[in-house]
Every structure is written in C-alpha cells, then in structure tokens.
C-alpha cells in the first residue's frame, strides 16, 4: 500500500517518513510534499492509496488538498494530522470523508494505527468491489462477446482497413480521434498445480484472468480506449492520446496506470500480475504491430521476474509477420521466438511424438523435423542473424537431415538448436539492457549535486520506476538507492579532503539539510565530516 506524506514543517516531514516502521507493516512511502500543490503532482504521478496530511499549509490547505485528491482518485484515503483543535475543521473533514483526524503532537503509534486502519478500509473496499462471486456473474453478462472476438481477430492481423471499418461500424465500436496509440498486455503471473497464496492453482487461473480484466476496465484511466482479453485470456488495453498529448506522455501515463493496476491485483486477488507496454504508433492500422510489441515485452518476465511493468525495447531486429492462429506448431514458434527454452523443448517432444504416432514412419518424422528446423531457421533470419552463427557446429545438419536416423537423434538436434537460439537471444537482450543501465549511470553522474531519485530517472527515461529498480539491481548488483548514496558519500569525502567546507559539501552532493547530511555521512564512513576535513589539513 502506497503512502504520501504532506507536511510543511521539514523536520516533522522527515521524522514521519523515517521514524515510523512503515515497511514492516506493508506501507511504502512514495513521496514527501511540503505543500498541497506539490502533493497533487505526487498524486498524479504515483497514485498513492493513502495520504497523511496537515491542515495549515501554504498555497493550498489540507482540506482543499483532500477534496482535489478525491477528484483525481475517488478511492484515495486521507488522514489528517493537525495542530488545530477546531470543530469547524473536524466537521469539514468528516464531510470530505477523511478517515481520521489526529491532533499534534500525536504519537508514532497513534499515527501508524490511523494509517493502517485507513489501509484496511481500502482493502475492504477493493474486496467488496471485486468480489469473486460478483465477478463470476458479470463474466457472462457484461463482456460483449462479438466485440471481444472482433478485437482478438484485429490484433492477430485478420482484417484489412476496409473490413475493419465495416465490421467496427456493425459492432458499434467508435473510432477515437487521436494522434498516437499504444497497447498494454497485462496477465496473472503464474498458475501452479494445487495453488498457494502467491501462486494460483490451474483451476483458479481463468477466473483470476477475468477478474484482472474487470479491474483494468475500472482503473486504467481516461486515456484507455478499449479493454478486452486476447486468445490466451490476458488483458489487452488500447490507449489513445488526445490531440496535444505527446507520445512519451502517453507512455508515461500507461506505465503509471499499469503499476496501479498490478498493485490493485496484488491487494484484491492475492496474487501478482505483470504488464508489457508497446511503443507508440499513428493510426489504428498499426494495432496488430503494437500488440506484438506489448506481448513481447510481457514475455520478458522470464528475464526480469514477475510483478513488474516492462516497456518495449526495439533491439533492431526486423519486424515479424502477423501473429498466426493458435496451434501446437505456432505455440512452438512463439516459445522459441520469446526465449522460453523449456516450453519449446516440451512442444518439440510433443510434436515429434504426434508425428510418429500418426504414421509410424521415419519419413514422416523427418518431414516434421524439417518443418520444425525450418521454423527456427526462419526466426533466426527474422532477428537479422545467420543460421551458422547461432547453430554453430549443428549448422551442417541442416543440409544433411538424413543423418538423423532415429527420433532420439532428431530430438537431441532440435533441443540443442532451440537452446542455442534462446541463449543467443538472451545475449542480445543483455546488450539492450546494458544500454538502459548506462543511461541511468550517466544521469546519476550528471545530477549528483541534486536531490535525485529513482522516480526522477524513470520520468526522464519514460519508463516506470518498478521496472528500472529491478533492472538496475539485476545489472549492477545493488539497489539504485544504495548506489546513489555510495556515489554521493564518495564524492563528499573527496570534497572534504580537498578542503571544501561541510555546508558547501552537503549542498554539492544534493543535501540541503546539513544536519541530515552529517548524520548520514557518519553512519556511512564511521567519522563525521568535520573529522575528515580536519584530517586533510
């Protein structure tokens, strides 16, 4: 559950953030604001479910902020921490639906309990709204089957432009007026055999997928045009940018909305979900392309893990053709293309077994082998690689498939080929990932003298912070926040050793509060800034 702290008194604001064990109770402090206008910016960008706020603040008082916040997000819960025992304030707070009205100086325990109580109310409301039984009933009643089937065929590339317009008009699907479009594909992360608290069982999986779609329709924001499910049951959301909205702003909006959706799924459905985000394109004729990009991004869960929102990164490979109808051979193609080596291996065994069972003929098994080997070869060329560089010493077998005398030999060759393709794909992906991390490191070096955060970096790169956090730790080996402190403390020590004053040093590494800087420096190096400065004389 995400919490925003709004307090104009700096020391109290920092104390509220650092002295109460929020994380221990499942609360994440996503921002600190000094006034109401600054708080509204945090609410727009991070969408916290909880706000702890003061009444008397410059520019906009706490009650005005609470009213404005509810207009942005009706589900948000506010807790007032005020120094004014004023009945008028308290009555107005009740009218605005404020969860609790605390008087300063309230104890940390009282503040924590008030926030946890508001969090419980949020969870209860989510559970009530997305009750499984209610969703199961709405499954049959509120999903227009023909419209969903039309959208599924559209994203698979079935229709031409003329047929799209005709069929869309017949099904009463209005065309949005927009300069740019983008697609998100969101899905439940995993299905286990019997099911656990974090991994749903196979029997629960279809209902959870439907529930996720229903939640998405309510929570993805005003820029979403259509929300439906694809052939696998994943949620597909098509976003349209109004005139004047830059494509990068559209992508940032989608990332924020997708993060909120996955947070809601975790709270309500008691399981995790992930999202893949496409690039942008002009015109709905590119919808099939955008869907493939988003689907490819979602498949990157195999690299980055689950409970994450992943942006599309073009590796420079040629665009693939339209997605084919679902079949066993196409599932094999999709598994190889996205780097799912284990799944592809299972399908290879199944396809070869089917060929042998149907004919009991070595010739027919070889024909199936040619088809599967040809699929891998085509995927290699579509990536812009050569078969020889990927297949290595197995390349020659392409020209001499008759050397594979048994189904076991054929299976071994195909499995090696699939594994080499997936390994090569992983290597290429790593190169793209490193570029993103290099951009992050460059921003840190450039902005080291400012109060920079992971969220600032994410906004500059037009990517959500959850993805960057996991990506950075995976590549650098430590969290972004730890790396940033390391860089700041190393630079601070160097400046002090060069004779820089403590106050100036704090400012040059991005800390306006000298006392806080000194405590952090002492905790990091075991000595005070003054001791380091004195030792350099």
Short mmCIF file of C-alpha atoms in Angstrom, two decimals:
data_model
loop_
_atom_site.label_atom_id
_atom_site.label_comp_id
_atom_site.label_asym_id
_atom_site.label_seq_id
_atom_site.Cartn_x
_atom_site.Cartn_y
_atom_site.Cartn_z
CA UNK A 1 0.00 0.00 0.00
CA UNK A 2 1.46 3.40 -1.04
CA UNK A 3 1.54 6.44 1.30
CA UNK A 4 2.18 10.14 0.54
CA UNK A 5 3.23 12.40 3.46
CA UNK A 6 2.27 16.09 3.17
CA UNK A 7 3.67 18.40 5.89
CA UNK A 8 5.11 21.91 5.52
CA UNK A 9 7.41 21.55 8.57
CA UNK A 10 10.53 19.88 7.17
CA UNK A 11 11.82 18.21 10.34
CA UNK A 12 8.42 16.71 11.12
CA UNK A 13 8.02 15.60 7.50
CA UNK A 14 11.34 13.74 7.57
CA UNK A 15 10.61 12.34 11.04
CA UNK A 16 7.25 10.94 9.90
CA UNK A 17 8.95 9.22 6.97
CA UNK A 18 11.96 7.80 8.82
CA UNK A 19 10.92 7.14 12.44
CA UNK A 20 7.80 5.05 11.87
CA UNK A 21 8.36 1.43 10.68
CA UNK A 22 6.09 1.71 7.62
CA UNK A 23 7.70 -1.09 5.58
CA UNK A 24 7.28 -3.56 8.44
CA UNK A 25 3.52 -3.09 8.10
CA UNK A 26 3.38 -3.24 4.30
CA UNK A 27 3.27 0.54 3.75
CA UNK A 28 5.57 2.14 1.14
CA UNK A 29 6.26 5.89 1.48
CA UNK A 30 6.30 7.03 -2.15
CA UNK A 31 6.76 10.76 -1.65
CA UNK A 32 7.19 13.72 0.73
CA UNK A 33 5.44 17.01 -0.13
CA UNK A 34 5.81 20.41 1.52
CA UNK A 35 2.50 21.87 0.29
CA UNK A 36 -0.77 20.97 -1.41
CA UNK A 37 0.27 21.78 -4.97
CA UNK A 38 3.39 19.67 -4.68
CA UNK A 39 1.26 16.87 -3.20
CA UNK A 40 -1.13 16.91 -6.19
CA UNK A 41 1.84 16.36 -8.51
CA UNK A 42 2.83 13.29 -6.46
CA UNK A 43 -0.74 12.01 -6.53
CA UNK A 44 -0.93 12.39 -10.32
CA UNK A 45 2.40 10.60 -10.93
CA UNK A 46 2.50 7.91 -8.22
CA UNK A 47 -1.21 7.34 -7.41
CA UNK A 48 -0.85 6.58 -3.66
CA UNK A 49 -3.80 4.92 -1.95
CA UNK A 50 -3.15 6.81 1.35
CA UNK A 51 -2.29 10.46 2.16
CA UNK A 52 -1.13 11.69 5.60
CA UNK A 53 -1.60 15.48 5.55
CA UNK A 54 -1.50 18.65 7.65
CA UNK A 55 -4.37 21.22 7.64
CA UNK A 56 -2.48 24.52 7.67
CA UNK A 57 -0.10 24.68 4.70
CA UNK A 58 0.92 27.38 2.19
CA UNK A 59 -0.67 27.61 -1.29
CA UNK A 60 -3.42 25.06 -0.54
CA UNK A 61 -4.65 23.86 2.85
CA UNK A 62 -5.06 20.20 3.72
CA UNK A 63 -8.86 20.10 3.30
CA UNK A 64 -8.64 21.67 -0.16
CA UNK A 65 -5.97 19.10 -1.00
CA UNK A 66 -8.17 16.22 0.23
CA UNK A 67 -11.04 17.42 -1.95
CA UNK A 68 -8.77 17.78 -5.02
CA UNK A 69 -7.20 14.37 -4.39
CA UNK A 70 -10.63 12.67 -4.32
CA UNK A 71 -11.41 14.23 -7.71
CA UNK A 72 -8.24 12.64 -9.13
CA UNK A 73 -8.78 9.28 -7.42
CA UNK A 74 -12.11 8.66 -5.62
CA UNK A 75 -10.57 5.64 -3.85
CA UNK A 76 -7.81 7.62 -2.11
CA UNK A 77 -7.92 7.76 1.72
CA UNK A 78 -6.70 10.81 3.69
CA UNK A 79 -5.59 11.00 7.35
CA UNK A 80 -5.31 14.47 8.91
CA UNK A 81 -2.50 15.32 11.36
CA UNK A 82 -3.34 18.83 12.56
CA UNK A 83 -2.19 21.22 15.23
CA UNK A 84 -5.63 22.89 15.33
CA UNK A 85 -8.35 21.58 17.64
CA UNK A 86 -11.03 23.30 15.57
CA UNK A 87 -14.55 21.86 15.38
CA UNK A 88 -15.14 23.52 12.00
CA UNK A 89 -12.09 21.79 10.54
CA UNK A 90 -13.14 18.45 12.02
CA UNK A 91 -16.70 18.77 10.67
CA UNK A 92 -15.45 19.68 7.18
CA UNK A 93 -13.03 16.75 7.33
CA UNK A 94 -15.91 14.38 8.09
CA UNK A 95 -17.90 15.77 5.15
CA UNK A 96 -14.93 15.11 2.87
CA UNK A 97 -14.67 11.51 4.06
CA UNK A 98 -11.36 11.96 5.93
CA UNK A 99 -10.51 8.62 7.58
CA UNK A 100 -9.03 10.02 10.83
CA UNK A 101 -8.41 13.46 12.37
CA UNK A 102 -5.34 13.39 14.67
CA UNK A 103 -4.08 16.27 16.78
CA UNK A 104 -0.39 17.15 17.11
CA UNK A 105 1.66 16.04 18.85
CA UNK A 106 0.26 12.58 18.11
CA UNK A 107 2.50 9.65 18.96
CA UNK A 108 4.10 7.48 16.28
CA UNK A 109 1.93 4.55 17.36
CA UNK A 110 -1.28 6.57 17.00
CA UNK A 111 -0.25 7.80 13.56
CA UNK A 112 0.74 4.31 12.43
CA UNK A 113 -2.54 2.80 13.67
CA UNK A 114 -4.58 5.50 11.91
CA UNK A 115 -2.80 4.84 8.59
CA UNK A 116 -3.14 1.05 8.97
CA UNK A 117 -6.85 1.48 9.73
CA UNK A 118 -7.27 3.51 6.51
CA UNK A 119 -5.32 0.86 4.59
CA UNK A 120 -7.68 -1.83 5.89
CA UNK A 121 -10.63 0.22 4.65
CA UNK A 122 -9.06 0.44 1.20
CA UNK A 123 -8.55 -3.32 1.12
CA UNK A 124 -12.11 -3.95 2.30
CA UNK A 125 -13.49 -1.68 -0.39
CA UNK A 126 -11.40 -3.42 -3.05
CA UNK A 127 -12.55 -6.83 -1.84
CA UNK A 128 -16.18 -5.70 -1.84
CA UNK A 129 -15.94 -4.17 -5.29
CA UNK A 130 -14.09 -7.05 -6.88
CA UNK A 131 -15.70 -9.91 -5.01
CA UNK A 132 -15.02 -13.13 -6.87
CA UNK A 133 -18.64 -14.27 -6.86
CA UNK A 134 -19.80 -10.93 -8.24
CA UNK A 135 -17.13 -11.00 -10.94
CA UNK A 136 -18.11 -14.53 -11.93
CA UNK A 137 -21.67 -13.36 -12.53
CA UNK A 138 -20.54 -10.35 -14.52
CA UNK A 139 -18.33 -12.61 -16.65
CA UNK A 140 -21.35 -13.80 -18.71
CA UNK A 141 -23.36 -10.59 -18.54
CA UNK A 142 -21.05 -7.68 -19.25
CA UNK A 143 -18.47 -8.84 -21.79
CA UNK A 144 -19.80 -8.23 -25.29
CA UNK A 145 -18.67 -11.47 -26.90
CA UNK A 146 -18.80 -10.31 -30.52
CA UNK A 147 -16.81 -7.15 -29.80
CA UNK A 148 -14.14 -9.12 -27.95
CA UNK A 149 -13.89 -11.66 -30.78
CA UNK A 150 -13.55 -8.80 -33.27
CA UNK A 151 -10.72 -7.21 -31.23
CA UNK A 152 -8.93 -10.57 -30.93
CA UNK A 153 -9.08 -11.03 -34.71
CA UNK A 154 -7.94 -7.45 -35.22
CA UNK A 155 -4.78 -7.78 -33.10
CA UNK A 156 -3.93 -11.03 -34.93
CA UNK A 157 -3.93 -9.13 -38.24
CA UNK A 158 -7.00 -10.82 -39.72
CA UNK A 159 -8.70 -7.73 -41.21
CA UNK A 160 -7.76 -5.19 -43.86
CA UNK A 161 -8.51 -1.49 -43.36
CA UNK A 162 -11.81 -1.55 -45.30
CA UNK A 163 -13.11 -4.59 -43.42
CA UNK A 164 -12.02 -3.07 -40.11
CA UNK A 165 -14.15 0.00 -40.68
CA UNK A 166 -17.17 -2.02 -41.84
CA UNK A 167 -17.04 -4.59 -39.05
CA UNK A 168 -16.32 -1.92 -36.44
CA UNK A 169 -19.39 0.04 -37.53
CA UNK A 170 -21.56 -3.10 -37.45
CA UNK A 171 -20.44 -3.83 -33.88
CA UNK A 172 -20.87 -0.18 -32.79
CA UNK A 173 -17.20 0.32 -32.00
CA UNK A 174 -16.46 4.04 -32.29
CA UNK A 175 -13.10 5.14 -33.67
CA UNK A 176 -11.17 7.55 -31.37
CA UNK A 177 -9.69 10.77 -32.74
CA UNK A 178 -6.08 10.53 -31.68
CA UNK A 179 -2.52 11.38 -32.70
CA UNK A 180 -0.93 8.31 -31.13
CA UNK A 181 -1.83 4.85 -29.89
CA UNK A 182 -0.17 2.30 -27.61
CA UNK A 183 -1.05 -1.12 -26.19
CA UNK A 184 -0.55 -2.81 -22.81
CA UNK A 185 -0.88 -6.56 -22.24
CA UNK A 186 -1.41 -7.50 -18.58
CA UNK A 187 -1.64 -11.04 -17.19
CA UNK A 188 -1.59 -13.05 -13.97
CA UNK A 189 1.98 -14.18 -13.42
CA UNK A 190 1.75 -17.93 -12.80
CA UNK A 191 -0.50 -20.91 -12.24
CA UNK A 192 0.57 -23.80 -10.02
CA UNK A 193 -0.83 -27.29 -9.65
CA UNK A 194 -2.82 -27.02 -6.40
CA UNK A 195 -2.35 -23.32 -5.79
CA UNK A 196 -0.74 -21.28 -2.99
CA UNK A 197 -1.18 -17.78 -1.56
CA UNK A 198 1.22 -16.32 -4.13
CA UNK A 199 0.74 -18.80 -6.98
CA UNK A 200 -2.86 -19.59 -8.01
CA UNK A 201 -3.92 -23.09 -8.96
CA UNK A 202 -4.69 -24.06 -12.54
CA UNK A 203 -8.44 -24.22 -11.82
CA UNK A 204 -8.43 -20.66 -10.45
CA UNK A 205 -6.44 -19.20 -13.31
CA UNK A 206 -9.23 -18.40 -15.86
CA UNK A 207 -11.36 -16.67 -13.23
CA UNK A 208 -8.39 -14.64 -11.99
CA UNK A 209 -7.64 -13.56 -15.55
CA UNK A 210 -11.23 -12.42 -15.99
CA UNK A 211 -11.12 -10.61 -12.65
CA UNK A 212 -7.97 -8.79 -13.75
CA UNK A 213 -9.72 -7.60 -16.93
CA UNK A 214 -12.67 -6.34 -14.91
CA UNK A 215 -10.38 -4.41 -12.54
CA UNK A 216 -8.49 -2.97 -15.54
CA UNK A 217 -11.71 -1.55 -17.00
CA UNK A 218 -12.24 0.41 -13.80
CA UNK A 219 -8.71 1.57 -13.04
CA UNK A 220 -6.67 2.24 -16.19
CA UNK A 221 -7.65 5.90 -16.53
CA UNK A 222 -9.22 8.22 -19.10
CA UNK A 223 -6.79 7.57 -21.97
CA UNK A 224 -7.76 3.92 -22.38
CA UNK A 225 -9.89 3.25 -25.47
CA UNK A 226 -10.66 -0.48 -25.34
CA UNK A 227 -10.03 -3.22 -22.75
CA UNK A 228 -10.56 -6.85 -23.72
CA UNK A 229 -8.95 -10.29 -23.44
CA UNK A 230 -6.84 -11.98 -26.09
CA UNK A 231 -6.96 -15.65 -27.06
CA UNK A 232 -4.83 -16.70 -24.09
CA UNK A 233 -7.01 -14.83 -21.56
CA UNK A 234 -4.53 -11.98 -20.96
CA UNK A 235 -5.91 -8.45 -20.63
CA UNK A 236 -5.26 -6.15 -23.60
CA UNK A 237 -5.68 -2.37 -23.16
CA UNK A 238 -5.54 0.00 -26.14
CA UNK A 239 -4.68 3.61 -25.24
CA UNK A 240 -5.30 6.70 -27.39
CA UNK A 241 -3.59 10.06 -26.85
CA UNK A 242 -5.81 13.15 -27.31
CA UNK A 243 -4.61 15.98 -29.54
CA UNK A 244 -1.71 17.81 -27.94
CA UNK A 245 -0.54 14.89 -25.78
CA UNK A 246 3.00 13.82 -26.73
CA UNK A 247 3.56 10.07 -27.33
CA UNK A 248 6.08 9.99 -24.48
CA UNK A 249 3.47 11.47 -22.14
CA UNK A 250 1.08 8.76 -23.26
CA UNK A 251 3.63 6.06 -22.43
CA UNK A 252 4.32 7.58 -19.00
CA UNK A 253 0.57 7.64 -18.29
CA UNK A 254 0.29 3.97 -19.29
CA UNK A 255 3.19 2.95 -17.06
CA UNK A 256 1.66 4.76 -14.07
CA UNK A 257 -1.76 3.21 -14.71
CA UNK A 258 -0.29 -0.27 -15.18
CA UNK A 259 1.67 -0.07 -11.91
CA UNK A 260 -1.50 0.93 -10.06
CA UNK A 261 -3.37 -1.97 -11.72
CA UNK A 262 -0.77 -4.55 -10.65
CA UNK A 263 -0.81 -3.11 -7.10
CA UNK A 264 -4.62 -3.46 -7.03
CA UNK A 265 -4.41 -7.04 -8.30
CA UNK A 266 -1.98 -7.91 -5.51
CA UNK A 267 -4.25 -6.41 -2.84
CA UNK A 268 -7.54 -7.76 -4.20
CA UNK A 269 -6.76 -11.04 -5.94
CA UNK A 270 -3.93 -12.06 -3.58
CA UNK A 271 -1.63 -12.86 -6.50
CA UNK A 272 0.78 -10.93 -8.71
CA UNK A 273 0.38 -9.72 -12.28
CA UNK A 274 2.76 -8.16 -14.80
CA UNK A 275 2.34 -5.89 -17.82
CA UNK A 276 4.13 -5.40 -21.13
CA UNK A 277 3.93 -1.96 -22.78
CA UNK A 278 4.31 -1.34 -26.53
CA UNK A 279 5.83 1.62 -28.28
CA UNK A 280 3.58 4.21 -29.93
CA UNK A 281 2.25 4.39 -33.47
CA UNK A 282 -0.04 6.62 -35.54
CA UNK A 283 -3.30 5.10 -36.72
CA UNK A 284 -5.27 2.07 -35.57
CA UNK A 285 -3.97 0.16 -38.60
CA UNK A 286 -0.83 -0.46 -36.52
CA UNK A 287 -2.74 -2.14 -33.69
CA UNK A 288 -1.53 -5.66 -34.54
CA UNK A 289 2.09 -4.43 -34.50
CA UNK A 290 1.61 -2.67 -31.14
CA UNK A 291 0.02 -5.80 -29.68
CA UNK A 292 3.01 -7.93 -30.74
CA UNK A 293 5.37 -5.41 -29.14
CA UNK A 294 3.43 -5.42 -25.86
CA UNK A 295 3.19 -9.22 -25.87
CA UNK A 296 6.93 -9.48 -26.47
CA UNK A 297 7.57 -7.09 -23.58
CA UNK A 298 5.39 -9.19 -21.27
CA UNK A 299 7.36 -12.31 -22.20
CA UNK A 300 10.44 -10.58 -20.75
CA UNK A 301 9.19 -11.73 -17.35
CA UNK A 302 11.48 -14.68 -17.93
CA UNK A 303 14.44 -12.26 -17.66
CA UNK A 304 13.25 -9.70 -15.08
CA UNK A 305 10.92 -11.76 -12.88
CA UNK A 306 7.26 -11.23 -12.01
CA UNK A 307 5.14 -8.41 -10.52
CA UNK A 308 6.62 -5.88 -12.93
CA UNK A 309 5.68 -3.49 -15.74
CA UNK A 310 8.05 -3.86 -18.72
CA UNK A 311 8.46 -1.35 -21.59
CA UNK A 312 9.11 -2.36 -25.19
CA UNK A 313 12.73 -2.14 -26.27
CA UNK A 314 13.44 -2.44 -30.01
CA UNK A 315 16.63 -4.46 -30.42
CA UNK A 316 16.91 -3.52 -34.09
CA UNK A 317 15.57 -6.82 -35.40
CA UNK A 318 13.21 -6.83 -38.38
CA UNK A 319 9.51 -6.77 -37.55
CA UNK A 320 7.83 -10.15 -37.56
CA UNK A 321 4.77 -11.02 -39.61
CA UNK A 322 1.24 -11.05 -38.24
CA UNK A 323 0.56 -13.44 -35.38
CA UNK A 324 -0.81 -16.74 -36.80
CA UNK A 325 -3.86 -18.60 -35.46
CA UNK A 326 -3.17 -20.59 -32.27
CA UNK A 327 -1.99 -24.17 -32.93
CA UNK A 328 0.59 -26.55 -31.49
CA UNK A 329 3.19 -25.61 -34.11
CA UNK A 330 2.54 -21.90 -33.61
CA UNK A 331 2.88 -22.32 -29.86
CA UNK A 332 6.29 -23.86 -30.54
CA UNK A 333 7.22 -20.92 -32.77
CA UNK A 334 6.10 -18.43 -30.14
CA UNK A 335 8.03 -20.20 -27.36
CA UNK A 336 11.25 -20.20 -29.36
CA UNK A 337 10.82 -16.61 -30.54
CA UNK A 338 10.39 -15.31 -26.97
CA UNK A 339 13.19 -17.41 -25.47
CA UNK A 340 11.10 -19.92 -23.49
CA UNK A 341 13.54 -22.80 -23.95
CA UNK A 342 11.82 -25.19 -21.50
CA UNK A 343 8.39 -24.68 -23.05
CA UNK A 344 9.79 -25.05 -26.56
CA UNK A 345 11.51 -28.30 -25.54
CA UNK A 346 8.21 -29.72 -24.26
CA UNK A 347 6.49 -28.80 -27.53
CA UNK A 348 9.32 -30.32 -29.62
CA UNK A 349 8.84 -33.63 -27.83
CA UNK A 350 5.07 -33.45 -28.24
CA UNK A 351 5.24 -32.58 -31.95
CA UNK A 352 7.71 -35.34 -32.74
CA UNK A 353 5.62 -37.81 -30.76
CA UNK A 354 2.49 -36.79 -32.67
CA UNK A 355 4.28 -37.29 -35.97
CA UNK A 356 5.46 -40.75 -35.02
CA UNK A 357 2.11 -41.85 -33.63
CA UNK A 358 0.20 -40.72 -36.68
CA UNK A 359 2.31 -42.56 -39.25
CA UNK A 360 4.90 -44.83 -37.57
CA UNK A 361 7.10 -43.74 -40.48
CA UNK A 362 10.66 -42.40 -40.35
CA UNK A 363 9.97 -40.35 -43.50
CA UNK A 364 7.04 -38.54 -41.84
CA UNK A 365 9.07 -37.88 -38.70
CA UNK A 366 11.82 -36.38 -40.88
CA UNK A 367 9.24 -34.21 -42.64
CA UNK A 368 8.08 -32.86 -39.30
CA UNK A 369 11.71 -32.33 -38.34
CA UNK A 370 12.28 -30.28 -41.49
CA UNK A 371 9.26 -28.14 -40.63
CA UNK A 372 10.42 -27.50 -37.04
CA UNK A 373 14.03 -26.87 -38.02
CA UNK A 374 12.78 -24.53 -40.73
CA UNK A 375 10.77 -22.59 -38.14
CA UNK A 376 13.89 -21.99 -36.05
CA UNK A 377 15.87 -21.03 -39.16
CA UNK A 378 13.20 -18.51 -40.17
CA UNK A 379 13.16 -16.97 -36.69
CA UNK A 380 16.96 -16.65 -36.82
CA UNK A 381 16.76 -14.75 -40.11
CA UNK A 382 13.93 -12.54 -38.84
CA UNK A 383 16.22 -11.47 -36.00
CA UNK A 384 18.83 -10.44 -38.58
CA UNK A 385 21.27 -13.20 -37.58
CA UNK A 386 22.77 -16.04 -39.63
CA UNK A 387 21.97 -19.70 -39.04
CA UNK A 388 25.66 -20.56 -38.88
CA UNK A 389 26.46 -18.12 -36.06
CA UNK A 390 23.53 -19.34 -33.94
CA UNK A 391 23.58 -23.09 -34.72
CA UNK A 392 27.41 -23.34 -34.64
CA UNK A 393 28.52 -26.96 -35.27
CA UNK A 394 24.89 -28.09 -35.70
CA UNK A 395 24.63 -25.94 -38.85
CA UNK A 396 25.79 -28.72 -41.17
CA UNK A 397 22.92 -30.98 -40.13
CA UNK A 398 20.51 -28.58 -41.87
CA UNK A 399 21.97 -29.79 -45.19
CA UNK A 400 22.10 -33.44 -44.11
CA UNK A 401 18.95 -34.19 -42.11
CA UNK A 402 19.03 -37.75 -43.38
CA UNK A 403 21.93 -38.35 -40.98
CA UNK A 404 19.40 -38.26 -38.15
CA UNK A 405 18.30 -41.88 -38.26
CA UNK A 406 16.18 -42.03 -35.13
CA UNK A 407 13.61 -39.86 -33.41
CA UNK A 408 16.00 -39.60 -30.42
CA UNK A 409 18.74 -38.15 -32.65
CA UNK A 410 16.27 -35.73 -34.20
CA UNK A 411 15.04 -34.67 -30.76
CA UNK A 412 18.59 -34.09 -29.48
CA UNK A 413 19.43 -31.92 -32.50
CA UNK A 414 16.27 -29.83 -32.20
CA UNK A 415 16.73 -29.33 -28.47
CA UNK A 416 20.31 -28.14 -29.00
CA UNK A 417 19.14 -25.80 -31.74
CA UNK A 418 16.37 -24.34 -29.57
CA UNK A 419 18.72 -23.88 -26.61
CA UNK A 420 21.32 -22.14 -28.77
CA UNK A 421 18.70 -19.80 -30.22
CA UNK A 422 17.42 -18.91 -26.74
CA UNK A 423 20.95 -18.39 -25.40
CA UNK A 424 21.78 -16.14 -28.36
CA UNK A 425 18.56 -14.19 -27.81
CA UNK A 426 19.42 -13.74 -24.12
CA UNK A 427 22.84 -12.39 -25.08
CA UNK A 428 21.26 -9.88 -27.47
CA UNK A 429 18.72 -8.84 -24.84
CA UNK A 430 21.51 -8.24 -22.34
CA UNK A 431 23.14 -5.76 -24.70
CA UNK A 432 19.90 -3.75 -24.82
CA UNK A 433 19.51 -3.89 -21.05
CA UNK A 434 23.03 -2.64 -20.50
CA UNK A 435 22.29 0.46 -22.59
CA UNK A 436 19.38 1.40 -20.31
CA UNK A 437 21.56 0.97 -17.22
CA UNK A 438 24.31 3.04 -18.82
CA UNK A 439 21.78 5.83 -19.31
CA UNK A 440 20.85 5.60 -15.62
CA UNK A 441 24.51 5.77 -14.54
CA UNK A 442 25.05 8.80 -16.77
CA UNK A 443 22.06 10.59 -15.21
CA UNK A 444 23.44 9.92 -11.71
CA UNK A 445 26.83 11.37 -12.66
CA UNK A 446 25.17 14.38 -14.25
CA UNK A 447 22.72 15.06 -11.40
CA UNK A 448 24.87 14.02 -8.41
CA UNK A 449 24.63 17.52 -6.95
CA UNK A 450 20.82 17.45 -6.90
CA UNK A 451 18.19 15.66 -4.83
CA UNK A 452 17.63 12.92 -7.44
CA UNK A 453 15.50 9.80 -7.00
CA UNK A 454 14.71 6.66 -8.98
CA UNK A 455 11.35 8.22 -9.88
CA UNK A 456 13.14 11.24 -11.39
CA UNK A 457 15.28 8.93 -13.53
CA UNK A 458 12.21 6.91 -14.57
CA UNK A 459 10.42 10.05 -15.75
CA UNK A 460 13.43 11.14 -17.78
CA UNK A 461 13.59 7.74 -19.49
CA UNK A 462 9.77 7.49 -19.81
CA UNK A 463 9.81 4.13 -18.01
CA UNK A 464 8.12 3.07 -14.76
CA UNK A 465 10.31 3.02 -11.65
CA UNK A 466 9.50 -0.59 -10.65
CA UNK A 467 11.00 -1.89 -13.89
CA UNK A 468 14.10 0.32 -13.58
CA UNK A 469 14.61 -0.70 -9.94
CA UNK A 470 14.66 -4.40 -10.76
CA UNK A 471 16.70 -3.89 -13.94
CA UNK A 472 19.33 -1.78 -12.14
CA UNK A 473 19.77 -4.25 -9.29
CA UNK A 474 19.99 -7.14 -11.74
CA UNK A 475 22.77 -5.47 -13.76
CA UNK A 476 24.70 -3.51 -11.10
CA UNK A 477 24.23 -5.90 -8.18
CA UNK A 478 22.82 -3.37 -5.70
CA UNK A 479 19.64 -1.26 -5.39
CA UNK A 480 19.63 2.14 -7.10
CA UNK A 481 19.24 3.97 -3.78
CA UNK A 482 22.35 2.26 -2.35
CA UNK A 483 24.35 3.05 -5.47
CA UNK A 484 23.27 6.71 -5.32
CA UNK A 485 24.31 7.01 -1.65
CA UNK A 486 27.65 5.34 -2.44
CA UNK A 487 28.36 7.88 -5.19
CA UNK A 488 27.29 10.85 -3.04
CA UNK A 489 29.29 9.73 0.00
CA UNK A 490 32.43 9.04 -2.07
CA UNK A 491 32.20 12.47 -3.67
CA UNK A 492 31.52 14.14 -0.32
CA UNK A 493 34.60 12.53 1.24
CA UNK A 494 36.74 13.63 -1.71
CA UNK A 495 35.47 17.23 -1.48
CA UNK A 496 36.14 17.39 2.27
CA UNK A 497 39.65 16.02 1.79
CA UNK A 498 40.22 18.77 -0.79
CA UNK A 499 39.31 21.41 1.82
CA UNK A 500 35.68 22.06 0.98
CA UNK A 501 33.52 23.32 3.88
CA UNK A 502 30.95 20.93 5.35
CA UNK A 503 28.00 23.15 4.38
CA UNK A 504 29.24 23.54 0.79
CA UNK A 505 29.98 19.83 0.53
CA UNK A 506 26.45 18.92 1.61
CA UNK A 507 24.99 21.26 -0.99
CA UNK A 508 27.28 19.98 -3.78
CA UNK A 509 26.13 16.39 -3.24
CA UNK A 510 22.44 17.29 -3.11
CA UNK A 511 21.66 17.67 0.61
CA UNK A 512 20.13 20.96 1.77
CA UNK A 513 19.83 19.80 5.39
CA UNK A 514 23.44 19.85 6.72
CA UNK A 515 22.43 18.01 9.92
CA UNK A 516 20.89 15.15 7.97
CA UNK A 517 23.94 15.04 5.67
CA UNK A 518 26.31 14.86 8.66
CA UNK A 519 24.36 12.01 10.27
CA UNK A 520 24.26 10.07 7.00
CA UNK A 521 27.99 10.68 6.40
CA UNK A 522 28.88 9.48 9.91
CA UNK A 523 26.72 6.37 9.52
CA UNK A 524 28.34 5.60 6.16
CA UNK A 525 32.04 6.32 6.93
CA UNK A 526 32.11 5.99 10.75
CA UNK A 527 33.53 9.51 11.15
CA UNK A 528 31.97 12.99 10.98
CA UNK A 529 32.50 15.33 8.01
CA UNK A 530 34.41 17.68 10.30
CA UNK A 531 36.86 14.95 11.30
CA UNK A 532 37.58 14.15 7.65
CA UNK A 533 38.08 17.85 6.88
CA UNK A 534 40.39 18.33 9.87
CA UNK A 535 42.50 15.29 8.95
CA UNK A 536 43.12 16.76 5.49
CA UNK A 537 44.88 19.87 6.87
#
